[in-house]
CSV table of C-alpha atoms and ligand atoms in Angstrom, one decimal:
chain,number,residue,atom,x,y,z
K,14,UNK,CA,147.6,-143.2,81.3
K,15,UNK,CA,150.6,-140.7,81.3
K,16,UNK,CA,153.1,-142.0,83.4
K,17,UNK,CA,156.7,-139.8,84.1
K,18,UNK,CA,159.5,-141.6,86.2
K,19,UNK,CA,161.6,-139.2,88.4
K,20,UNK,CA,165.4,-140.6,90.0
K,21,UNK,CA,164.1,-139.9,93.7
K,22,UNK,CA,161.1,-139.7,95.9
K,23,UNK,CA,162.3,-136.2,96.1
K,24,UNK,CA,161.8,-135.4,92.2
K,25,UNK,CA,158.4,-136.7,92.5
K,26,UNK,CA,157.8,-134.4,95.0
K,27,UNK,CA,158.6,-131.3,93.3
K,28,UNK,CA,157.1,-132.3,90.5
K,29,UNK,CA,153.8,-132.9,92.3
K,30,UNK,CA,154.0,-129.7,93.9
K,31,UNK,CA,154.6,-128.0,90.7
K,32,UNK,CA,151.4,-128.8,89.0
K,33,UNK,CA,149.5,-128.0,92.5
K,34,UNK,CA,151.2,-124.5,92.3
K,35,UNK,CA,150.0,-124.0,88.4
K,36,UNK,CA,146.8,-125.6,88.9
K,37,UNK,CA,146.7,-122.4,91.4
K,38,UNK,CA,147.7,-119.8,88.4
K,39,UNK,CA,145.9,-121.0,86.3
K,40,UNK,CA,142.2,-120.8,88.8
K,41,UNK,CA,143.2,-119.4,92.0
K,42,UNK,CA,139.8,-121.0,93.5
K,43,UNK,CA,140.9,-124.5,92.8
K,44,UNK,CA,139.7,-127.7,94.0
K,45,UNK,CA,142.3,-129.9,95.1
K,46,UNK,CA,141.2,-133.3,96.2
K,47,UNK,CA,143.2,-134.5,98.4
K,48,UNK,CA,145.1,-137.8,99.9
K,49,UNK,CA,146.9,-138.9,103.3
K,50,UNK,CA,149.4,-141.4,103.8
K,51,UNK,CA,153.1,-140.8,103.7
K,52,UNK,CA,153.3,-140.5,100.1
K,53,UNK,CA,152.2,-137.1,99.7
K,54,UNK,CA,153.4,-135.7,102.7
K,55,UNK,CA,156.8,-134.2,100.7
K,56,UNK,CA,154.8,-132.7,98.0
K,57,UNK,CA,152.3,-131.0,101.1
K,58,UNK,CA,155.9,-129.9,102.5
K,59,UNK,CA,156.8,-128.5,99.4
K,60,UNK,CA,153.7,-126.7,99.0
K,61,UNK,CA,154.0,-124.8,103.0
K,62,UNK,CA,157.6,-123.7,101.5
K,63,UNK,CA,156.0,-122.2,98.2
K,64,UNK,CA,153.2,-120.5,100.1
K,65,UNK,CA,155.4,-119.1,102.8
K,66,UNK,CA,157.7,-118.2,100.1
K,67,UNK,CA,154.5,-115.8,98.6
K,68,UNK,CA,155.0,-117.9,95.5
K,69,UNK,CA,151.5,-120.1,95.5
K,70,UNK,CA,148.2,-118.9,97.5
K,71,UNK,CA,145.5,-120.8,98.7
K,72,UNK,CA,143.4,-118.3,100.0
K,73,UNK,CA,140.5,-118.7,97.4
K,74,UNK,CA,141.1,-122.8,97.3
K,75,UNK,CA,139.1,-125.4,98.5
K,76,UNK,CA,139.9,-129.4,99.4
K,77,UNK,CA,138.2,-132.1,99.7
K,78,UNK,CA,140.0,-135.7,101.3
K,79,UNK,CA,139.4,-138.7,99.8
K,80,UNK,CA,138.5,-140.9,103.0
K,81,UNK,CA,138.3,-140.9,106.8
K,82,UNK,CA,138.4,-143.9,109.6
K,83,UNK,CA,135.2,-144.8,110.6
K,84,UNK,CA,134.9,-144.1,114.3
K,85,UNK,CA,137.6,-141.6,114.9
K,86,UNK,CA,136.4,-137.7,115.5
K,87,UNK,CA,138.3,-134.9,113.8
K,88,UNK,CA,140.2,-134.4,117.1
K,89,UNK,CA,141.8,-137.9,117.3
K,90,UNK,CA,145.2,-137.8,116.9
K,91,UNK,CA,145.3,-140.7,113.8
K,92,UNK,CA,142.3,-139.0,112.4
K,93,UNK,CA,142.9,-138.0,108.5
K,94,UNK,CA,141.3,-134.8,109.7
K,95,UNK,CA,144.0,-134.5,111.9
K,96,UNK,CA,146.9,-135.8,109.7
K,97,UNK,CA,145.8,-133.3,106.8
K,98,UNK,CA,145.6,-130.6,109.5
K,99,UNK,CA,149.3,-131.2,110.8
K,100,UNK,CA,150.7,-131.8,107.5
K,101,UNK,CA,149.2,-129.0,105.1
K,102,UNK,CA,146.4,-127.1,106.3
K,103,UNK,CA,147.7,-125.4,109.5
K,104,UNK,CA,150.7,-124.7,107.9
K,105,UNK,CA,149.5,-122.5,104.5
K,106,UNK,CA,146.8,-119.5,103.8
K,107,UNK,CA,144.3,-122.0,103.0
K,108,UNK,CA,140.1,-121.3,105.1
K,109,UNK,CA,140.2,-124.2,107.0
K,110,UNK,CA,136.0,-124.0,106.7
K,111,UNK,CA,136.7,-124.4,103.7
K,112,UNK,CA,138.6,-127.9,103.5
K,113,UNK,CA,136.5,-130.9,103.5
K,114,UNK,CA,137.2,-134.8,105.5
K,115,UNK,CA,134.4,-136.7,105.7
K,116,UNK,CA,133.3,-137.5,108.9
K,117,UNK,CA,134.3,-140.7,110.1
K,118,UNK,CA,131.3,-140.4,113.5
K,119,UNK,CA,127.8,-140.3,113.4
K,120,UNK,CA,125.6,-141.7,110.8
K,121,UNK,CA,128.5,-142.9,108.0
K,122,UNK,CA,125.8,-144.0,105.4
K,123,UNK,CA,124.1,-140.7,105.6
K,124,UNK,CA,127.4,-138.8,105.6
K,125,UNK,CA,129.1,-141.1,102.6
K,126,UNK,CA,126.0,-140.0,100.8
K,127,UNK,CA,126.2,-136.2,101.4
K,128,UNK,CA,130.1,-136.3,100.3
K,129,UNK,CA,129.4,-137.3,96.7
K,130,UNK,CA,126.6,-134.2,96.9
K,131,UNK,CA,128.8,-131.6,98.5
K,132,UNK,CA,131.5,-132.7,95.9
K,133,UNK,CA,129.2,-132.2,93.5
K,134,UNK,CA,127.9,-128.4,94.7
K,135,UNK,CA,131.5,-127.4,95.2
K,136,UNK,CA,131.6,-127.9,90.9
K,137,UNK,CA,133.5,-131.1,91.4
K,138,UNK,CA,137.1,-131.5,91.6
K,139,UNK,CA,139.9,-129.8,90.0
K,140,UNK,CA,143.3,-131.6,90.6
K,141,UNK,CA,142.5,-134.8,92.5
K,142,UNK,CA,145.7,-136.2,94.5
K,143,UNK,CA,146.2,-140.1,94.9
K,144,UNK,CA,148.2,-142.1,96.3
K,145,UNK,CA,148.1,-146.3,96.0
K,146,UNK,CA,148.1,-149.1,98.1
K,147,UNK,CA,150.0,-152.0,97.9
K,148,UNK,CA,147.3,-153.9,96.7
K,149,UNK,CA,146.2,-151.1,93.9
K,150,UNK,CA,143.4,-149.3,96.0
K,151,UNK,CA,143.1,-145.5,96.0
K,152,UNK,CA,141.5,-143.7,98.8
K,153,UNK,CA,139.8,-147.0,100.3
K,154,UNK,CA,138.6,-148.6,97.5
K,155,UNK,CA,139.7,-152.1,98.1
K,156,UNK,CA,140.5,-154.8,95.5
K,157,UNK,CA,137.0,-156.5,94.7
K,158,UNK,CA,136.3,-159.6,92.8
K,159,UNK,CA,133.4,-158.6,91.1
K,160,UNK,CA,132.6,-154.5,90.8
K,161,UNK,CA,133.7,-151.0,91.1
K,162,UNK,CA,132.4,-149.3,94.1
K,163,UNK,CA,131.2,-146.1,92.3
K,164,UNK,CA,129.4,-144.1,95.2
K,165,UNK,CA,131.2,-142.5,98.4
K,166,UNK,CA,130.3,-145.6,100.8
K,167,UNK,CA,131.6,-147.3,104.0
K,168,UNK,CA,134.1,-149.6,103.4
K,169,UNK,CA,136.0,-152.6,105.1
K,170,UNK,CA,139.8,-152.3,105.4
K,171,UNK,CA,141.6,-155.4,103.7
K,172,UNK,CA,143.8,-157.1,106.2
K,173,UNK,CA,146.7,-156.0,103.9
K,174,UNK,CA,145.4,-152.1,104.5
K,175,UNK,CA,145.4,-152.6,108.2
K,176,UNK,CA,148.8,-154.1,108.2
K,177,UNK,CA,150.1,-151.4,106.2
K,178,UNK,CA,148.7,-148.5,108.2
K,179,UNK,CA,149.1,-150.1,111.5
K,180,UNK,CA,152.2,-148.2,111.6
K,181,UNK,CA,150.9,-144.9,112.1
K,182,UNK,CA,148.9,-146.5,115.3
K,183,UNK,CA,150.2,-147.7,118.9
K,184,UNK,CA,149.3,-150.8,117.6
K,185,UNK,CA,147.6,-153.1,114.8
K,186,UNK,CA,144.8,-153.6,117.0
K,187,UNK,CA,144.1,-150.2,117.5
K,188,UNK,CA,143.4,-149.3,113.6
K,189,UNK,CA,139.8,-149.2,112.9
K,190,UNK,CA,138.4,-152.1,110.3
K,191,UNK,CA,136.3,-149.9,108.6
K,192,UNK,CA,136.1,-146.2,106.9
K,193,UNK,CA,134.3,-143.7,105.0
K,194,UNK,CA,135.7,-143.0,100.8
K,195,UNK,CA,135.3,-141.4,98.3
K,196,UNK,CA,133.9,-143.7,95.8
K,197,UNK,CA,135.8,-144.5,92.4
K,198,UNK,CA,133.1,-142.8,90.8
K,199,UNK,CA,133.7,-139.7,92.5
K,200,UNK,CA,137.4,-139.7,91.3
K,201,UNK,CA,136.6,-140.2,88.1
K,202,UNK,CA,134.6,-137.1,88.1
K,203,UNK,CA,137.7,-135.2,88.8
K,204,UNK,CA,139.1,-133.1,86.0
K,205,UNK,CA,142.5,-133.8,86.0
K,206,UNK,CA,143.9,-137.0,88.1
K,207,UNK,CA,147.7,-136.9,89.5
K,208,UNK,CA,149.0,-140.4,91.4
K,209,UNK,CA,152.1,-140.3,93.4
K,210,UNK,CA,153.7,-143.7,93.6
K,211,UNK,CA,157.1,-144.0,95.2
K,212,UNK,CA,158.8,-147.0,96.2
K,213,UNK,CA,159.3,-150.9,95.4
K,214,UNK,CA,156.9,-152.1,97.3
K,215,UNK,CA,154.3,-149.7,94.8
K,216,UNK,CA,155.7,-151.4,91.7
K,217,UNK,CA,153.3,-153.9,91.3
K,218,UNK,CA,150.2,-152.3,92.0
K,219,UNK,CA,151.0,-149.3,89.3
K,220,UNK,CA,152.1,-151.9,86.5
K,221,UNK,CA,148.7,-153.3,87.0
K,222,UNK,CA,147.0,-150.5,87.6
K,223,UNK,CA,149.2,-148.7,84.1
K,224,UNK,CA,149.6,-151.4,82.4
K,225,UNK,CA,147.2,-154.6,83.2
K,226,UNK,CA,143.6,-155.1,83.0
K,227,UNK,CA,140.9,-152.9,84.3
K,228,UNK,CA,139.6,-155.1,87.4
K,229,UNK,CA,138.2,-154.3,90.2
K,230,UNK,CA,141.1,-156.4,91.8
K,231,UNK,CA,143.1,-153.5,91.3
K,232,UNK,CA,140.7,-150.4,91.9
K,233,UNK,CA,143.0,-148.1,90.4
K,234,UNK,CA,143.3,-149.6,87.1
K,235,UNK,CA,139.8,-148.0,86.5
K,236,UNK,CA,141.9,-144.4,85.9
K,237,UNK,CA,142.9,-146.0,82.6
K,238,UNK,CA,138.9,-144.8,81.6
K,239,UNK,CA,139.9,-141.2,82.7
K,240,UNK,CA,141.0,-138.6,79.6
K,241,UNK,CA,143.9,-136.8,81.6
K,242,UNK,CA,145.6,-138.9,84.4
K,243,UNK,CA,149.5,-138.2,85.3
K,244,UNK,CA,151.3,-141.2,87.4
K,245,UNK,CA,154.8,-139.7,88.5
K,246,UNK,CA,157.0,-142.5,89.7
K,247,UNK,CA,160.2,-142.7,91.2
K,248,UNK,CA,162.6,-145.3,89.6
K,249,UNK,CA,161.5,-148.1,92.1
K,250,UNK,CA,157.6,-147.7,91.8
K,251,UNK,CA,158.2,-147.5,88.0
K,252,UNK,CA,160.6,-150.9,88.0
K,253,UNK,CA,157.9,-153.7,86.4
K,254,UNK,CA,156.4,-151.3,83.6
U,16,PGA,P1,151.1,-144.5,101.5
U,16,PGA,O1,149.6,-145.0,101.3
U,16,PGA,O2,151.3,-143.3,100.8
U,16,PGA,O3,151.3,-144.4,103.0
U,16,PGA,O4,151.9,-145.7,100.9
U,16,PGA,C1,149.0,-144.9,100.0
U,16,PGA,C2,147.6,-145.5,100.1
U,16,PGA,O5,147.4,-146.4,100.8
U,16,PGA,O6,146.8,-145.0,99.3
């Protein structure tokens, strides 16, 4: 695995947003999969600047997310439908019918199971965006002690998750145990892989997942078996490699 380490969150940033905007030269109808969470939420600002700016257009592009919370609609303010809504799409040329979450209501089995196949119709994936937990998942593949979860399923949050994202809820109690993802399989389907890790609290989970084992104790270590992953680091994340 490629890994470049930038001074500042801020360089990682730009540096994301810079392969997002030649991803777009290169084929205009790109598909981006894409990530919440507050990593990526510089690089999506960075991206509304270049598309306001005429510099990068999304018109022909199409996304799909990487997870959603079971049991919150699209319309629910700490829905990933929403946060990807606030934070990018609203705010760029990009056809909104034509960006994907799954849907975290109704039958999640059925729908985990039509993600990987409308994935799959779309031509697969193009630039896939990650993020990592602190305990090495991406989207919400949790650490397992004994296998990979290849297919889109529905998933348990660790208590670790729960914690960690509790703060984008009133409370901890209110953030749902479970959710829809995109399965690891899925990801590694995408062409080209590019993981944002920023932050000390990351650096354990990216030396693992660069530099350790492949276990399904640290899901992402599995994107050492991918041809063309890029991990840009800021100094902190970077700090046990
Ligand atoms: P974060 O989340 O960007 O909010 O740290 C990353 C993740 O959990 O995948």
């Amino acid at each position: 695995m490629r890994y470049f380490v930038f001074n500042t969150p801020e360089g990682v940033a730009e540096a994301a947003s810079m392969v997002f905007a030649s991803t777009l030269y290169q084929k205009p109808d790109a598909v981006f999969g894409l990530a919440t969470g507050s990593t990526p939420v510089d690089t999506y600002r960075r991206l509304i600047a270049l598309n306001a700016r005429g510099l990068i257009n999304f018109g022909r592009a199409r996304s799909f997310n990487l997870d959603e919370y079971a049991g919150l609609a699209p319309d629910h303010p700490c829905s990933y439908r929403r946060f990807m809504d606030d934070h990018l799409f609203d705010h760029i040329n990009i056809d909104k019918a034509l960006t994907f979450v799954p849907s975290g209501i109704g039958d999640l089995e059925q729908n985990a199971a039509e993600y990987d196949q409308i994935i799959e119709r779309a031509g697969g994936i193009d630039l896939q965006l990650l993020g990592i937990g602190h305990n090495g998942h991406i989207g919400f593949n949790e650490p397992d002690e004994r296998a990979f979860a290849y297919r889109a399923s529905v998933v348990g949050l660790t208590d670790s998750t729960i914690e960690a994202n509790a703060r984008f809820f009133a409370n901890r109690d209110e953030v749902p145990r479970r959710a829809i993802t995109l399965g690891l399989g899925g990801i590694l389907c995408a062409r080209r892989v590019l993981l944002l890790a920023t932050g000390a609290g990351k650096a354990r989970a990216v030396a693992g997942a660069i530099r350790g084992p492949v276990t399904p104790m640290n899901p992402a270590s599995i994107l050492q078996l991918h041809g063309d992953v890029q991990c840009l680091l800021d100094r902190e994340a970077a700090a046990l490699l």
